[in-house]
JSON list of C-alpha atoms in Angstrom, two decimals:
[
{"chain": "A", "resi": 1, "resn": "MET", "atom": "CA", "xyz": [115.23, 120.57, 110.73]},
{"chain": "A", "resi": 2, "resn": "ASP", "atom": "CA", "xyz": [113.90, 122.90, 108.06]},
{"chain": "A", "resi": 3, "resn": "VAL", "atom": "CA", "xyz": [110.78, 122.39, 105.97]},
{"chain": "A", "resi": 4, "resn": "THR", "atom": "CA", "xyz": [112.90, 122.22, 102.82]},
{"chain": "A", "resi": 5, "resn": "ASP", "atom": "CA", "xyz": [114.85, 119.23, 104.16]},
{"chain": "A", "resi": 6, "resn": "PHE", "atom": "CA", "xyz": [112.04, 116.86, 103.19]},
{"chain": "A", "resi": 7, "resn": "PRO", "atom": "CA", "xyz": [111.77, 115.76, 99.55]},
{"chain": "A", "resi": 8, "resn": "ASP", "atom": "CA", "xyz": [108.57, 116.86, 97.82]},
{"chain": "A", "resi": 9, "resn": "ASP", "atom": "CA", "xyz": [107.45, 113.31, 97.09]},
{"chain": "A", "resi": 10, "resn": "LEU", "atom": "CA", "xyz": [107.80, 112.39, 100.76]},
{"chain": "A", "resi": 11, "resn": "VAL", "atom": "CA", "xyz": [105.72, 115.38, 101.87]},
{"chain": "A", "resi": 12, "resn": "GLN", "atom": "CA", "xyz": [103.08, 114.59, 99.25]},
{"chain": "A", "resi": 13, "resn": "THR", "atom": "CA", "xyz": [102.96, 110.95, 100.32]},
{"chain": "A", "resi": 14, "resn": "GLN", "atom": "CA", "xyz": [102.51, 111.96, 103.96]},
{"chain": "A", "resi": 15, "resn": "ALA", "atom": "CA", "xyz": [99.75, 114.40, 102.95]},
{"chain": "A", "resi": 16, "resn": "ALA", "atom": "CA", "xyz": [98.03, 111.65, 100.97]},
{"chain": "A", "resi": 17, "resn": "TRP", "atom": "CA", "xyz": [98.34, 109.33, 103.97]},
{"chain": "A", "resi": 18, "resn": "ASN", "atom": "CA", "xyz": [96.74, 111.98, 106.19]},
{"chain": "A", "resi": 19, "resn": "ALA", "atom": "CA", "xyz": [93.88, 112.52, 103.73]},
{"chain": "A", "resi": 20, "resn": "THR", "atom": "CA", "xyz": [93.27, 108.78, 103.41]},
{"chain": "A", "resi": 21, "resn": "TYR", "atom": "CA", "xyz": [93.36, 108.29, 107.18]},
{"chain": "A", "resi": 22, "resn": "ASP", "atom": "CA", "xyz": [90.90, 111.17, 107.66]},
{"chain": "A", "resi": 23, "resn": "ALA", "atom": "CA", "xyz": [88.57, 109.71, 105.02]},
{"chain": "A", "resi": 24, "resn": "LEU", "atom": "CA", "xyz": [88.68, 106.33, 106.73]},
{"chain": "A", "resi": 25, "resn": "ALA", "atom": "CA", "xyz": [88.09, 107.87, 110.17]},
{"chain": "A", "resi": 26, "resn": "ALA", "atom": "CA", "xyz": [85.06, 109.85, 108.99]},
{"chain": "A", "resi": 27, "resn": "PRO", "atom": "CA", "xyz": [81.61, 108.65, 110.03]},
{"chain": "A", "resi": 28, "resn": "ARG", "atom": "CA", "xyz": [80.34, 106.01, 107.63]},
{"chain": "A", "resi": 29, "resn": "PRO", "atom": "CA", "xyz": [83.22, 106.07, 105.15]},
{"chain": "A", "resi": 30, "resn": "ARG", "atom": "CA", "xyz": [82.55, 104.80, 101.68]},
{"chain": "A", "resi": 31, "resn": "ASP", "atom": "CA", "xyz": [84.62, 102.03, 100.13]},
{"chain": "A", "resi": 32, "resn": "THR", "atom": "CA", "xyz": [86.59, 101.18, 103.27]},
{"chain": "A", "resi": 33, "resn": "THR", "atom": "CA", "xyz": [88.45, 98.34, 101.58]},
{"chain": "A", "resi": 34, "resn": "THR", "atom": "CA", "xyz": [89.96, 100.70, 99.02]},
{"chain": "A", "resi": 35, "resn": "LEU", "atom": "CA", "xyz": [90.83, 103.24, 101.69]},
{"chain": "A", "resi": 36, "resn": "ARG", "atom": "CA", "xyz": [92.53, 100.60, 103.86]},
{"chain": "A", "resi": 37, "resn": "ARG", "atom": "CA", "xyz": [94.53, 99.29, 100.93]},
{"chain": "A", "resi": 38, "resn": "ARG", "atom": "CA", "xyz": [95.59, 102.80, 100.01]},
{"chain": "A", "resi": 39, "resn": "LEU", "atom": "CA", "xyz": [96.59, 103.53, 103.60]},
{"chain": "A", "resi": 40, "resn": "LEU", "atom": "CA", "xyz": [98.71, 100.38, 103.66]},
{"chain": "A", "resi": 41, "resn": "LEU", "atom": "CA", "xyz": [100.38, 101.24, 100.34]},
{"chain": "A", "resi": 42, "resn": "LEU", "atom": "CA", "xyz": [101.14, 104.78, 101.49]},
{"chain": "A", "resi": 43, "resn": "SER", "atom": "CA", "xyz": [102.45, 103.50, 104.82]},
{"chain": "A", "resi": 44, "resn": "VAL", "atom": "CA", "xyz": [104.92, 101.25, 103.01]},
{"chain": "A", "resi": 45, "resn": "ARG", "atom": "CA", "xyz": [106.04, 104.11, 100.78]},
{"chain": "A", "resi": 46, "resn": "LEU", "atom": "CA", "xyz": [106.57, 106.34, 103.79]},
{"chain": "A", "resi": 47, "resn": "TRP", "atom": "CA", "xyz": [108.39, 103.72, 105.85]},
{"chain": "A", "resi": 48, "resn": "TRP", "atom": "CA", "xyz": [110.83, 102.65, 103.12]},
{"chain": "A", "resi": 49, "resn": "HIS", "atom": "CA", "xyz": [111.49, 106.03, 101.48]},
{"chain": "A", "resi": 50, "resn": "PRO", "atom": "CA", "xyz": [115.23, 106.42, 100.73]},
{"chain": "A", "resi": 51, "resn": "TYR", "atom": "CA", "xyz": [115.31, 109.76, 102.55]},
{"chain": "A", "resi": 52, "resn": "TRP", "atom": "CA", "xyz": [115.28, 108.01, 105.93]},
{"chain": "A", "resi": 53, "resn": "GLU", "atom": "CA", "xyz": [118.74, 106.53, 105.24]},
{"chain": "A", "resi": 54, "resn": "SER", "atom": "CA", "xyz": [120.27, 110.03, 105.34]},
{"chain": "A", "resi": 55, "resn": "VAL", "atom": "CA", "xyz": [118.66, 111.27, 108.57]},
{"chain": "A", "resi": 56, "resn": "PRO", "atom": "CA", "xyz": [120.51, 110.96, 111.89]},
{"chain": "A", "resi": 57, "resn": "SER", "atom": "CA", "xyz": [117.33, 110.67, 114.00]},
{"chain": "A", "resi": 58, "resn": "VAL", "atom": "CA", "xyz": [114.65, 108.93, 111.99]},
{"chain": "A", "resi": 59, "resn": "PRO", "atom": "CA", "xyz": [111.92, 108.87, 114.69]},
{"chain": "A", "resi": 60, "resn": "ALA", "atom": "CA", "xyz": [112.26, 112.62, 115.25]},
{"chain": "A", "resi": 61, "resn": "ALA", "atom": "CA", "xyz": [112.24, 113.32, 111.52]},
{"chain": "A", "resi": 62, "resn": "ARG", "atom": "CA", "xyz": [109.15, 111.15, 110.98]},
{"chain": "A", "resi": 63, "resn": "SER", "atom": "CA", "xyz": [107.38, 113.02, 113.75]},
{"chain": "A", "resi": 64, "resn": "GLU", "atom": "CA", "xyz": [108.35, 116.36, 112.26]},
{"chain": "A", "resi": 65, "resn": "LEU", "atom": "CA", "xyz": [107.12, 115.29, 108.83]},
{"chain": "A", "resi": 66, "resn": "ARG", "atom": "CA", "xyz": [103.73, 114.33, 110.27]},
{"chain": "A", "resi": 67, "resn": "GLN", "atom": "CA", "xyz": [103.51, 117.61, 112.16]},
{"chain": "A", "resi": 68, "resn": "LEU", "atom": "CA", "xyz": [104.59, 119.59, 109.10]},
{"chain": "A", "resi": 69, "resn": "THR", "atom": "CA", "xyz": [101.90, 118.14, 106.87]},
{"chain": "A", "resi": 70, "resn": "ARG", "atom": "CA", "xyz": [99.22, 118.66, 109.51]},
{"chain": "A", "resi": 71, "resn": "THR", "atom": "CA", "xyz": [100.09, 122.22, 110.56]},
{"chain": "A", "resi": 72, "resn": "HIS", "atom": "CA", "xyz": [101.15, 123.70, 107.26]},
{"chain": "A", "resi": 73, "resn": "GLY", "atom": "CA", "xyz": [98.39, 122.13, 105.20]},
{"chain": "A", "resi": 74, "resn": "ALA", "atom": "CA", "xyz": [100.78, 120.58, 102.70]},
{"chain": "A", "resi": 75, "resn": "VAL", "atom": "CA", "xyz": [99.35, 119.99, 99.24]},
{"chain": "A", "resi": 76, "resn": "ARG", "atom": "CA", "xyz": [97.44, 116.77, 99.39]},
{"chain": "A", "resi": 77, "resn": "ALA", "atom": "CA", "xyz": [98.21, 114.24, 96.71]},
{"chain": "A", "resi": 78, "resn": "THR", "atom": "CA", "xyz": [95.39, 112.19, 95.30]}
]
């Protein structure tokens, strides 16, 4: 699967999820309730994104998306 196979909004949502998760995992995070709610919202957006209906192996594609955003430092959405 190529990097360009993922829609931009899906990559940005995954990057935002990563950033939110990292902020929540940091020592003494501020405003944990807001971070948890944001993480939940982003999780729902990731899980139900229409892109997953067109992929033959969804678990493998989800894993690749997570790896892509971690290793390539995708632009993080705020």
